Coordinates of C-alpha atoms in Angstrom, one line a residue:
Chain A
M948 CA -11.0 14.6 36.6
V949 CA -8.1 15.7 38.8
A950 CA -5.2 14.2 37.5
T951 CA -3.6 11.4 39.8
P952 CA -0.7 9.5 39.4
A953 CA -2.7 6.1 38.7
S954 CA -5.0 7.6 36.0
P955 CA -5.9 7.0 32.3
A956 CA -3.0 5.4 31.0
S957 CA -2.2 2.9 33.8
P958 CA -4.2 0.0 32.9
A959 CA -1.0 -1.5 31.4
S960 CA -2.7 -5.0 30.7
P961 CA -0.5 -7.7 29.4
A962 CA -1.5 -7.3 25.9
S963 CA -0.9 -3.3 25.5
S964 CA 2.5 -3.8 26.8
K965 CA 3.7 -7.1 25.2
A966 CA 2.1 -6.5 21.8
P967 CA 3.9 -3.4 20.4
V968 CA 7.2 -4.4 19.9
T969 CA 5.9 -7.5 18.1
A970 CA 3.0 -5.9 16.0
R971 CA 4.2 -2.2 15.4
P972 CA 1.0 -0.7 14.8
L973 CA 2.8 2.0 14.1
H974 CA 2.9 1.3 10.6
A975 CA -1.1 1.4 10.3
A976 CA -2.3 4.4 8.0
P977 CA -4.2 6.8 9.8
V978 CA -8.1 6.2 8.8
P979 CA -10.2 9.2 8.7
V980 CA -13.6 8.6 10.7
A981 CA -16.5 10.9 10.8
R982 CA -16.7 12.6 14.0
P983 CA -18.8 11.3 16.8
S984 CA -21.4 14.3 18.3
A985 CA -19.3 16.4 21.1
A986 CA -21.0 15.0 23.9
D987 CA -20.0 11.5 23.8
M988 CA -16.8 12.3 22.2
L989 CA -14.8 13.0 25.2
S990 CA -14.9 9.6 27.0
V991 CA -15.9 7.3 24.1
A992 CA -13.4 8.3 21.4
E993 CA -10.2 5.9 21.0
P994 CA -7.2 7.1 23.1
V995 CA -4.6 7.9 20.9
F996 CA -1.8 9.3 23.2
E997 CA -1.8 7.5 27.0
I998 CA 0.6 9.5 29.0
A999 CA 1.6 8.3 32.6
D1000 CA 3.6 9.7 35.0
L1001 CA 5.6 11.3 32.2
E1002 CA 8.7 13.7 33.1
V1003 CA 11.6 15.2 31.2
Y1004 CA 14.5 16.2 32.5
Y1005 CA 17.0 18.4 30.5
G1006 CA 20.6 17.8 31.9
K1007 CA 19.9 17.3 35.7
F1008 CA 17.1 19.5 35.4
R1009 CA 13.7 18.2 35.8
A1010 CA 11.6 20.5 33.5
V1011 CA 8.3 18.7 34.1
R1012 CA 6.9 15.9 36.0
N1013 CA 3.9 14.3 37.2
V1014 CA 2.0 14.4 33.5
N1015 CA -0.9 12.0 33.1
M1016 CA -3.4 12.0 30.7
T1017 CA -5.3 10.2 27.8
I1018 CA -5.7 12.1 24.6
R1019 CA -8.6 10.6 21.7
K1020 CA -8.9 10.7 18.6
H1021 CA -10.5 13.9 16.6
Q1022 CA -10.4 16.4 19.5
I1023 CA -8.0 19.3 20.1
T1024 CA -6.8 19.1 23.3
A1025 CA -5.2 22.5 24.8
F1026 CA -2.5 22.7 27.2
I1027 CA -2.6 26.0 29.1
G1028 CA -0.7 27.6 31.9
P1029 CA 2.0 30.0 32.9
S1030 CA 5.5 30.3 31.1
G1031 CA 7.8 27.6 32.2
C1032 CA 5.5 25.2 33.3
G1033 CA 6.8 22.5 30.7
K1034 CA 3.5 22.6 28.2
T1035 CA 6.0 23.1 25.0
T1036 CA 8.3 20.3 26.6
V1037 CA 5.6 17.8 27.0
L1038 CA 4.3 18.5 23.5
R1039 CA 7.8 18.1 22.2
C1040 CA 7.9 15.0 23.5
M1041 CA 4.6 13.7 21.8
N1042 CA 6.9 13.5 18.6
R1043 CA 10.2 13.0 19.6
M1044 CA 11.4 16.7 18.7
N1045 CA 13.0 16.5 22.1
D1046 CA 15.4 13.8 20.9
L1047 CA 17.2 16.8 19.3
V1048 CA 17.8 18.7 22.4
A1049 CA 21.1 17.3 23.9
G1050 CA 20.7 16.1 27.4
A1051 CA 17.0 15.6 27.2
R1052 CA 15.8 12.5 29.0
V1053 CA 12.2 11.4 29.4
G1054 CA 10.5 9.1 32.6
G1055 CA 7.4 7.2 32.6
T1056 CA 5.4 6.4 30.0
L1057 CA 4.2 7.9 26.6
R1058 CA 1.8 5.4 24.4
Y1059 CA 1.0 6.2 21.1
H1060 CA -1.9 3.8 19.9
G1061 CA -0.2 1.3 22.4
V1062 CA 3.2 1.8 21.7
D1063 CA 5.7 3.3 23.9
L1064 CA 7.3 6.4 21.8
Y1065 CA 10.5 5.8 23.3
D1066 CA 11.1 2.2 23.0
P1067 CA 14.4 2.0 21.3
Q1068 CA 13.0 0.1 18.5
V1069 CA 10.7 3.2 17.4
S1070 CA 12.3 5.5 14.8
A1071 CA 11.9 8.9 15.9
T1072 CA 11.4 9.8 12.0
E1073 CA 8.6 7.5 11.7
V1074 CA 6.9 9.1 14.5
R1075 CA 7.2 12.1 13.0
R1076 CA 5.7 11.4 9.5
R1077 CA 2.4 9.9 12.0
I1078 CA 2.7 13.2 14.4
G1079 CA 3.2 16.5 12.9
M1080 CA 4.6 19.9 14.3
V1081 CA 3.5 23.6 13.8
F1082 CA 6.0 25.8 15.3
Q1083 CA 5.8 28.9 17.6
K1084 CA 7.3 31.1 14.4
P1085 CA 6.1 30.8 11.1
N1086 CA 9.8 28.8 9.8
P1087 CA 8.7 27.9 5.9
F1088 CA 11.9 26.6 3.9
P1089 CA 13.6 29.1 1.5
K1090 CA 11.8 27.5 -1.3
S1091 CA 8.9 28.1 -3.6
I1092 CA 5.5 27.7 -2.0
Y1093 CA 4.8 24.7 -3.9
D1094 CA 8.0 23.2 -3.2
N1095 CA 7.5 24.0 1.0
V1096 CA 4.0 21.7 0.8
A1097 CA 5.8 19.5 -1.7
Y1098 CA 8.5 18.4 0.5
G1099 CA 7.0 16.0 2.8
P1100 CA 5.0 14.0 0.1
R1101 CA 8.7 14.1 -2.0
L1102 CA 10.1 12.4 1.0
S1103 CA 7.8 9.9 1.0
G1104 CA 9.0 9.4 -2.4
I1105 CA 6.0 10.3 -4.5
R1106 CA 7.5 11.7 -7.8
D1107 CA 4.7 11.9 -10.0
R1108 CA 4.1 15.5 -11.2
A1109 CA -0.1 15.1 -11.0
K1110 CA 0.4 13.6 -7.9
L1111 CA 2.3 16.0 -6.3
D1112 CA 0.2 18.9 -7.8
E1113 CA -2.7 17.6 -6.2
I1114 CA -1.5 17.1 -2.8
V1115 CA -0.4 20.4 -2.5
E1116 CA -3.5 21.8 -4.0
T1117 CA -5.5 19.8 -1.4
S1118 CA -3.2 20.7 1.1
L1119 CA -3.1 24.2 0.6
R1120 CA -7.0 23.9 0.5
A1121 CA -6.9 22.4 3.8
A1122 CA -5.2 25.6 5.1
A1123 CA -7.6 27.5 3.4
L1124 CA -4.5 29.1 1.7
W1125 CA -5.1 28.3 -1.7
D1126 CA -7.4 31.1 -2.9
E1127 CA -4.8 33.7 -2.3
V1128 CA -1.6 31.7 -3.4
K1129 CA -3.0 29.5 -6.4
D1130 CA -1.5 32.0 -8.9
R1131 CA 2.0 32.2 -7.1
L1132 CA 3.2 29.1 -6.2
R1133 CA 6.4 29.2 -7.5
D1134 CA 7.2 32.1 -5.6
S1135 CA 9.4 32.2 -2.5
A1136 CA 7.6 31.0 0.6
L1137 CA 9.3 34.3 2.5
G1138 CA 7.7 37.1 0.3
M1139 CA 4.0 36.0 2.5
S1140 CA 2.9 37.6 5.4
G1141 CA 3.3 36.1 8.8
G1142 CA -0.3 34.3 8.8
Q1143 CA 0.2 33.4 5.2
Q1144 CA 3.7 31.8 6.2
Q1145 CA 1.7 30.2 9.6
R1146 CA -1.0 28.6 7.2
L1147 CA 1.8 27.4 5.2
C1148 CA 3.5 25.3 7.8
I1149 CA 0.1 23.8 8.4
A1150 CA -0.3 23.4 4.7
R1151 CA 2.8 21.6 4.8
T1152 CA 2.2 19.4 7.9
V1153 CA -1.1 18.2 6.8
A1154 CA 0.6 17.6 3.0
V1155 CA 1.9 14.3 4.6
E1156 CA -1.3 13.1 5.9
P1157 CA -0.2 12.4 9.6
E1158 CA -2.6 11.6 12.4
V1159 CA -1.8 14.3 14.8
V1160 CA -0.5 18.0 14.9
L1161 CA 0.8 19.3 17.3
M1162 CA 0.6 23.1 18.0
D1163 CA 3.0 25.1 19.5
E1164 CA 1.5 28.6 20.1
P1165 CA 0.9 28.7 16.4
C1166 CA -0.9 32.2 16.8
S1167 CA 1.3 34.0 19.3
A1168 CA 3.1 35.8 16.3
L1169 CA 0.1 36.5 14.4
D1170 CA -2.2 39.4 14.2
P1171 CA -5.9 38.6 15.8
I1172 CA -7.5 38.3 12.3
A1173 CA -5.0 35.6 11.2
T1174 CA -5.5 34.1 14.6
A1175 CA -9.3 33.8 14.1
R1176 CA -8.6 32.3 10.6
I1177 CA -6.3 29.6 12.1
E1178 CA -8.7 29.0 14.9
E1179 CA -11.5 28.2 12.3
L1180 CA -9.0 26.1 10.3
M1181 CA -8.0 24.0 13.5
R1182 CA -12.0 23.4 13.7
E1183 CA -12.3 22.3 10.2
L1184 CA -8.8 20.2 10.7
V1185 CA -10.1 18.4 13.8
S1186 CA -12.5 16.1 11.7
R1187 CA -9.1 14.6 9.9
F1188 CA -6.8 14.5 13.0
T1189 CA -6.2 15.2 16.2
I1190 CA -5.0 18.4 17.6
V1191 CA -3.0 19.0 20.5
I1192 CA -2.2 23.1 21.2
V1193 CA 0.0 24.7 23.5
T1194 CA -1.5 28.2 23.9
H1195 CA -0.5 31.4 26.2
N1196 CA -4.1 32.2 25.6
M1197 CA -7.0 31.1 27.8
Q1198 CA -9.8 32.3 25.3
Q1199 CA -8.4 30.4 22.9
A1200 CA -8.2 27.7 24.6
A1201 CA -11.6 28.0 25.6
R1202 CA -12.6 28.7 22.5
V1203 CA -11.3 25.6 20.3
S1204 CA -10.6 22.8 22.4
D1205 CA -12.6 19.9 23.5
T1206 CA -10.1 19.1 26.5
T1207 CA -7.7 21.3 28.1
A1208 CA -4.9 20.7 30.5
F1209 CA -3.8 23.2 32.6
F1210 CA -0.1 23.2 33.8
T1211 CA 2.0 25.2 36.5
A1212 CA 5.4 25.4 37.9
E1213 CA 6.3 24.8 41.1
L1214 CA 9.5 24.9 43.4
D1215 CA 10.9 21.7 43.3
P1216 CA 12.0 20.8 46.5
S1217 CA 14.8 18.9 45.4
A1218 CA 16.7 20.5 42.9
D1219 CA 15.9 24.1 44.3
R1220 CA 14.2 25.5 41.1
R1221 CA 10.8 25.4 39.4
C1222 CA 9.2 22.3 37.8
G1223 CA 6.3 22.1 36.0
L1224 CA 3.5 19.9 36.7
L1225 CA -0.1 18.8 35.3
V1226 CA -2.3 20.2 37.7
E1227 CA -6.0 19.4 36.1
F1228 CA -7.2 17.4 33.3
G1229 CA -10.7 17.5 31.9
A1230 CA -13.1 18.3 29.2
T1231 CA -12.9 22.2 28.4
S1232 CA -16.2 23.4 29.3
K1233 CA -16.0 21.9 32.8
L1234 CA -12.4 23.0 33.6
F1235 CA -13.3 26.1 32.9
S1236 CA -16.7 26.7 34.7
N1237 CA -16.2 24.5 37.1
P1238 CA -12.5 23.7 38.0
Q1239 CA -11.2 21.2 40.6
D1240 CA -7.9 22.8 41.5
E1241 CA -7.7 25.6 43.5
R1242 CA -4.6 26.4 41.5
T1243 CA -6.8 25.8 38.0
E1244 CA -9.1 28.6 39.4
N1245 CA -6.8 31.1 40.6
Y1246 CA -5.2 31.0 37.1
I1247 CA -8.1 31.3 35.1
T1248 CA -9.8 33.8 36.9
G1249 CA -6.6 35.7 36.8
R1250 CA -5.5 36.2 40.3
F1251 CA -2.1 34.3 39.1
G1252 CA -0.2 34.0 36.0
Chain B
M492 CA -5.4 69.9 1.7
S493 CA -2.6 72.2 2.9
L494 CA -2.0 73.4 6.5
A495 CA -2.1 77.1 7.2
P496 CA 1.1 78.6 8.1
V497 CA 1.7 79.3 11.7
T498 CA 4.5 80.3 13.9
S499 CA 5.2 77.5 16.5
A500 CA 7.1 78.1 20.1
I501 CA 8.4 74.1 19.4
D502 CA 11.9 74.4 17.7
L503 CA 13.0 71.1 16.2
A504 CA 15.6 72.4 14.1
A505 CA 18.6 70.7 14.3
K506 CA 21.1 72.3 17.4
P507 CA 25.1 71.8 17.2
S508 CA 26.2 69.4 19.5
W509 CA 29.1 67.2 20.7
R510 CA 27.2 64.2 19.5
S511 CA 26.6 65.6 15.6
V512 CA 30.5 66.4 15.9
K513 CA 31.4 62.7 16.9
N514 CA 29.0 61.7 13.7
S515 CA 30.9 63.8 11.3
I516 CA 34.5 62.5 12.6
A517 CA 33.4 58.6 12.8
S518 CA 31.7 59.3 8.8
G519 CA 35.3 61.2 7.8
L520 CA 37.2 58.3 9.4
M521 CA 35.2 55.5 7.2
A522 CA 35.4 57.6 4.1
A523 CA 38.7 57.9 4.7
A524 CA 39.5 54.5 5.6
V525 CA 37.7 53.3 2.2
L526 CA 39.9 55.5 0.3
A527 CA 42.9 54.5 1.5
V528 CA 41.5 50.7 0.8
A529 CA 40.4 51.5 -2.9
T530 CA 43.5 53.6 -3.7
P531 CA 46.1 50.6 -4.2
L532 CA 43.4 48.5 -5.2
V533 CA 42.3 50.8 -8.3
L534 CA 46.4 51.8 -8.5
V535 CA 46.9 48.1 -9.4
L536 CA 43.8 47.6 -11.5
A537 CA 44.9 50.7 -13.9
S538 CA 48.7 50.2 -13.9
V539 CA 47.9 46.4 -15.6
I540 CA 46.1 47.5 -17.8
A541 CA 47.9 50.4 -19.2
K542 CA 50.9 48.3 -19.4
G543 CA 49.0 45.1 -20.4
A544 CA 46.1 45.9 -22.5
G545 CA 48.4 46.8 -25.5
V546 CA 50.5 43.9 -25.5
A547 CA 47.5 41.3 -25.0
F548 CA 44.9 42.7 -27.4
H549 CA 47.7 43.4 -30.0
D550 CA 46.7 41.4 -32.9
F551 CA 43.6 40.0 -31.0
P552 CA 43.5 37.0 -30.1
D553 CA 47.2 36.1 -31.2
F554 CA 48.3 36.7 -27.3
F555 CA 45.8 34.2 -25.9
T556 CA 46.4 31.5 -28.9
E557 CA 50.2 31.7 -29.5
T558 CA 52.7 29.6 -27.7
V559 CA 56.0 31.4 -25.4
P560 CA 58.7 32.0 -27.4
I561 CA 61.4 30.0 -26.7
V562 CA 63.7 33.1 -26.5
S563 CA 62.8 35.0 -24.2
R564 CA 64.3 38.3 -25.5
R565 CA 62.5 38.3 -28.8
A566 CA 59.2 40.3 -29.3
G567 CA 55.7 38.7 -30.0
P568 CA 52.9 37.1 -28.2
G569 CA 51.9 34.8 -26.8
M570 CA 50.6 32.9 -23.4
G571 CA 48.2 30.1 -24.9
P572 CA 50.1 27.3 -22.9
A573 CA 49.9 29.4 -19.9
I574 CA 46.0 29.9 -20.0
L575 CA 45.5 26.4 -20.5
G576 CA 48.0 25.5 -17.8
T577 CA 46.4 27.4 -15.1
L578 CA 42.8 26.3 -16.3
L579 CA 43.8 22.9 -16.0
V580 CA 46.0 23.4 -12.5
T581 CA 43.3 25.2 -11.1
G582 CA 40.2 23.6 -12.5
V583 CA 41.7 20.2 -11.4
A584 CA 42.6 21.6 -7.8
T585 CA 39.1 22.6 -7.6
L586 CA 37.8 19.5 -8.2
I587 CA 39.8 18.2 -5.8
A588 CA 39.3 20.7 -2.8
V589 CA 35.8 22.1 -3.1
P590 CA 33.8 18.7 -2.8
L591 CA 36.3 17.6 0.0
G592 CA 36.1 20.9 1.6
I593 CA 32.3 20.9 1.9
L594 CA 31.6 17.5 2.7
G595 CA 34.4 18.2 5.5
A596 CA 32.6 21.3 6.6
I597 CA 29.0 19.4 6.6
Y598 CA 30.8 16.7 9.1
L599 CA 32.7 19.1 11.1
H600 CA 29.1 21.4 11.8
E601 CA 26.3 18.8 11.2
Y602 CA 28.0 15.4 12.5
G603 CA 30.8 16.2 14.7
A604 CA 29.8 19.2 16.4
R605 CA 31.8 19.6 19.9
Q606 CA 33.4 16.1 19.3
R607 CA 37.1 16.1 20.0
F608 CA 37.8 14.5 16.7
A609 CA 35.6 17.8 14.9
R610 CA 37.7 20.2 17.0
I611 CA 41.1 18.4 16.3
V612 CA 40.1 18.8 12.4
R613 CA 38.8 22.1 12.8
F614 CA 41.8 23.3 14.4
M615 CA 44.3 21.6 12.1
A616 CA 42.4 23.3 9.1
M617 CA 42.8 26.6 10.9
V618 CA 46.8 25.9 11.0
M619 CA 46.7 24.7 7.7
T620 CA 45.5 28.3 6.4
G621 CA 48.9 29.6 7.5
V622 CA 50.8 27.3 5.9
P623 CA 53.2 29.6 3.2
S624 CA 52.6 28.7 0.1
V625 CA 56.1 27.9 -0.8
V626 CA 56.1 25.0 2.4
M627 CA 52.9 23.5 0.3
G628 CA 54.9 23.3 -3.4
L629 CA 58.0 21.6 -1.4
F630 CA 55.6 19.2 0.6
V631 CA 54.6 18.7 -3.5
Y632 CA 57.9 18.5 -4.6
V633 CA 59.1 16.1 -2.1
T634 CA 56.1 13.9 -2.2
W635 CA 54.9 13.7 -5.8
T636 CA 57.0 15.3 -8.0
L637 CA 60.7 13.9 -7.4
T638 CA 58.7 10.5 -8.3
F639 CA 56.5 11.3 -11.0
G640 CA 58.2 14.6 -12.2
Y641 CA 56.5 18.0 -13.4
S642 CA 53.0 17.8 -14.2
A643 CA 49.6 19.9 -14.2
F644 CA 48.6 17.4 -11.6
G645 CA 51.2 18.4 -9.1
G646 CA 50.0 22.0 -8.8
A647 CA 46.9 21.3 -8.6
L648 CA 47.8 19.0 -5.7
A649 CA 49.6 21.8 -4.2
L650 CA 46.8 24.6 -4.9
A651 CA 44.1 22.0 -3.6
C652 CA 46.0 21.7 0.0
L653 CA 46.2 25.5 -0.1
M654 CA 42.0 25.6 -0.8
L655 CA 41.0 23.3 1.5
P656 CA 41.1 24.9 4.6
V657 CA 39.7 27.9 3.1
V658 CA 36.8 25.9 1.7
I659 CA 36.3 24.4 5.2
G660 CA 36.5 27.6 7.2
T661 CA 34.0 29.2 4.6
T662 CA 31.6 26.5 4.4
E663 CA 31.4 26.3 8.0
Q664 CA 30.5 29.0 8.7
M665 CA 28.0 29.7 6.3
L666 CA 26.5 26.3 7.4
K667 CA 26.3 27.9 11.3
L668 CA 24.4 30.6 9.8
V669 CA 21.4 28.6 8.7
P670 CA 18.7 28.5 11.5
D671 CA 17.8 25.8 13.6
H672 CA 14.3 26.1 13.1
L673 CA 14.6 25.1 9.8
R674 CA 16.4 22.0 10.7
E675 CA 13.4 21.4 13.0
A676 CA 10.6 21.9 10.6
S677 CA 12.4 19.1 8.1
F678 CA 13.1 16.7 10.9
A679 CA 9.2 17.0 12.4
L680 CA 7.9 16.2 8.7
G681 CA 9.6 13.0 9.1
A682 CA 12.8 13.8 7.3
G683 CA 16.3 12.1 8.3
K684 CA 19.2 13.8 9.2
A685 CA 20.9 13.4 5.6
R686 CA 17.7 14.3 3.6
T687 CA 17.9 17.6 5.8
I688 CA 21.3 18.4 5.4
L689 CA 20.8 17.7 1.4
S690 CA 17.3 19.4 1.0
I691 CA 17.5 22.3 3.3
V692 CA 20.6 23.2 5.1
V693 CA 22.7 23.2 2.2
P694 CA 20.2 24.5 0.0
A695 CA 20.0 27.6 2.5
A696 CA 23.6 27.9 2.7
L697 CA 25.1 28.0 -1.4
P698 CA 25.4 31.4 -1.5
G699 CA 27.7 31.5 0.8
I700 CA 29.4 28.3 -0.2
V701 CA 29.8 29.2 -3.5
S702 CA 31.5 32.4 -2.0
G703 CA 33.6 30.8 -0.2
A704 CA 34.8 28.6 -2.8
L705 CA 35.0 31.4 -5.4
L706 CA 37.4 32.8 -2.6
A707 CA 39.5 30.0 -2.5
V708 CA 39.8 29.6 -6.6
A709 CA 40.9 32.9 -7.0
R710 CA 43.8 32.9 -4.5
A711 CA 44.6 29.7 -6.2
A712 CA 44.9 31.2 -9.3
G713 CA 47.4 33.6 -8.6
E714 CA 49.5 31.3 -6.6
T715 CA 53.2 31.2 -8.0
A716 CA 55.7 29.4 -5.7
P717 CA 53.9 26.2 -5.4
L718 CA 53.7 25.6 -9.0
M719 CA 57.2 26.5 -9.7
F720 CA 58.3 23.4 -8.0
A721 CA 55.7 21.3 -9.5
V722 CA 54.6 22.3 -12.2
G723 CA 57.5 23.1 -14.4
A724 CA 57.9 26.0 -16.9
A725 CA 57.0 24.7 -20.6
T726 CA 56.7 27.0 -23.2
A727 CA 54.4 24.6 -25.4
Y728 CA 51.1 23.4 -25.2
N729 CA 50.7 20.7 -22.6
G730 CA 47.0 19.1 -22.6
H731 CA 47.7 16.1 -20.6
V732 CA 47.0 16.5 -16.7
F733 CA 49.5 14.0 -15.4
G734 CA 52.2 13.8 -18.2
G735 CA 55.2 16.6 -18.8
A736 CA 55.7 20.2 -17.5
N737 CA 53.2 22.4 -18.5
T738 CA 53.0 26.0 -17.0
A739 CA 50.8 28.4 -15.5
L740 CA 50.1 32.3 -16.1
S741 CA 51.8 33.2 -12.3
V742 CA 54.7 31.1 -13.5
Q743 CA 55.0 33.1 -16.8
I744 CA 54.8 36.8 -15.1
F745 CA 57.2 35.7 -12.8
G746 CA 59.2 34.3 -15.1
N747 CA 58.9 37.3 -17.5
A748 CA 59.0 39.8 -15.6
T749 CA 62.5 39.1 -13.8
S750 CA 64.0 39.0 -17.2
S751 CA 66.1 41.7 -18.2
F752 CA 64.4 41.7 -21.6
A753 CA 62.1 44.6 -22.8
A754 CA 60.1 42.0 -24.5
A755 CA 59.5 39.7 -21.7
Q756 CA 58.9 42.1 -19.4
D757 CA 55.7 43.2 -21.9
R758 CA 54.7 40.0 -22.1
A759 CA 54.8 39.6 -18.0
W760 CA 52.1 42.6 -18.1
G761 CA 50.1 40.9 -20.8
A762 CA 49.8 37.9 -18.9
A763 CA 49.1 39.9 -15.5
L764 CA 46.2 41.4 -17.4
T765 CA 45.0 38.1 -18.6
L766 CA 44.9 36.4 -15.1
L767 CA 42.9 39.3 -13.7
M768 CA 40.1 38.9 -17.0
L769 CA 40.3 35.1 -16.0
T770 CA 39.5 35.2 -12.5
F771 CA 37.1 37.8 -13.2
L772 CA 35.3 36.1 -15.7
V773 CA 35.1 32.8 -13.7
T774 CA 33.4 34.7 -10.6
L775 CA 30.9 36.1 -12.7
V776 CA 29.7 33.0 -13.9
A777 CA 30.0 31.6 -10.7
R778 CA 27.7 34.3 -9.4
I779 CA 25.6 33.5 -12.1
V780 CA 24.9 30.3 -11.8
T781 CA 24.0 30.5 -8.1
A782 CA 22.0 32.9 -8.3
R783 CA 19.9 30.9 -11.1
V784 CA 20.2 27.9 -9.0
Q785 CA 18.7 30.2 -6.1
S786 CA 15.6 31.2 -8.2
K787 CA 14.5 28.2 -10.0
R788 CA 13.8 26.8 -6.1

């Protein structure tokens, strides 16, 4: 499927555009469901994000344009493309992290379960509790391993010791880290290796039970073994979460993702600067074996980028 | 396994070069600078201990508990009221200046950022660092002491004014050193701004903030001029913060050292040593407490 301006998210029926303001389905708790078989999932799974004509500005500079896509539940969606094509920018819009950048502005619509994420009534804090993020560089807090994982649950008011212990254990298990750290939960997280720190960051994100986990090049600072562990982890986690991953590594996208979005950067005639745009969006197997757009084909075959 | 000795054509031995000469010169200069800085420090410390220890520890602990003799030519202890006075004045000043300074710095760095108001406040704080302590004493004398009379609190006000810009400056520097990716990590977990600052940013900057506060406390503890205006020079114990003239070690050092009687001059040396020990003790305790808090998290 080649992205065209009028693709998936546009059926803006009166119901879906009106309902969010009053009903606020943002408060609905994410319910884990069994994963349907890979074949029927691609088009059948419930849409989580519907993005239409998204564009992002930093001050006067337009960083990315023409982003149209539908991200579905319990899938791994990979964003690939050369540097400066706006992958990370789009990802950071999806949980309002771009709010923290002075001068960042968003155009078009970005709906999360039908709610416009940039509606003035939507609280960025509420959004981020449902849509977690793992960053490029492992960034554990300078606290103990336990307190790193317990930080999110404590934010939502969980004080009960036994409950916290349980959350910490299940989260660390989910991140395949429990066996390595169970005897030193009180040690500083800064004493861990890079790969362990990144898995701790995943555990910390998982601990708040988000519905979506956004990953911004989570393996770029890790060695191949740590990378393999995290990829394996992503395949396990996708049964509980919806995952969006930005990666520079095409093999990684091909290995782990169900759906792939290819971005590129082209000269923006109006600003005389390069501006990112979405070129192609579709099932990973199809995008890599039979790309519809020449630019995609050039990139994945290594003729460009 | 050992390697058989061979004669090689490759010579890896260090060779005399202009670079190594420059290196020696620079190292020598640095060593000289350290020596130049350390010499007066050691000399001051040595002379205070040499002349003060005999006085301060004679008939221990009389010097630290007895009141100041009213007739200053009489020999004998002590500095008890001055120790209490210094603790009161500096303690109250710390209670005023440290929380205010830390909160102010948090506002300046985390909320005000580049706004006009924050810039003005930051500039004024910088200017305040340069105000001589005498001027601060005069200010408190006019605004407080003339109305309410001598008291420990007046001195504390003057010292707090002196400490505030130091605390604000160092705290803001420390907050600047907290990397943004920690703030981002906290926001990404759904934490609000206040929560992020309290749970992540301030704890990460805490050792530096404590250092800054200690620097301010140590500097304030030795201030003399503002206390002479606001606190007075009592000779008896006065535990009241708001009522009546009090005294302080620095004030006693000044008064006794400028006296023409040998007994008073001896007491000044004793008081100087006491003040040094007090500052050292406070610094030590604060460091230990911070280390404890750090390792607990």
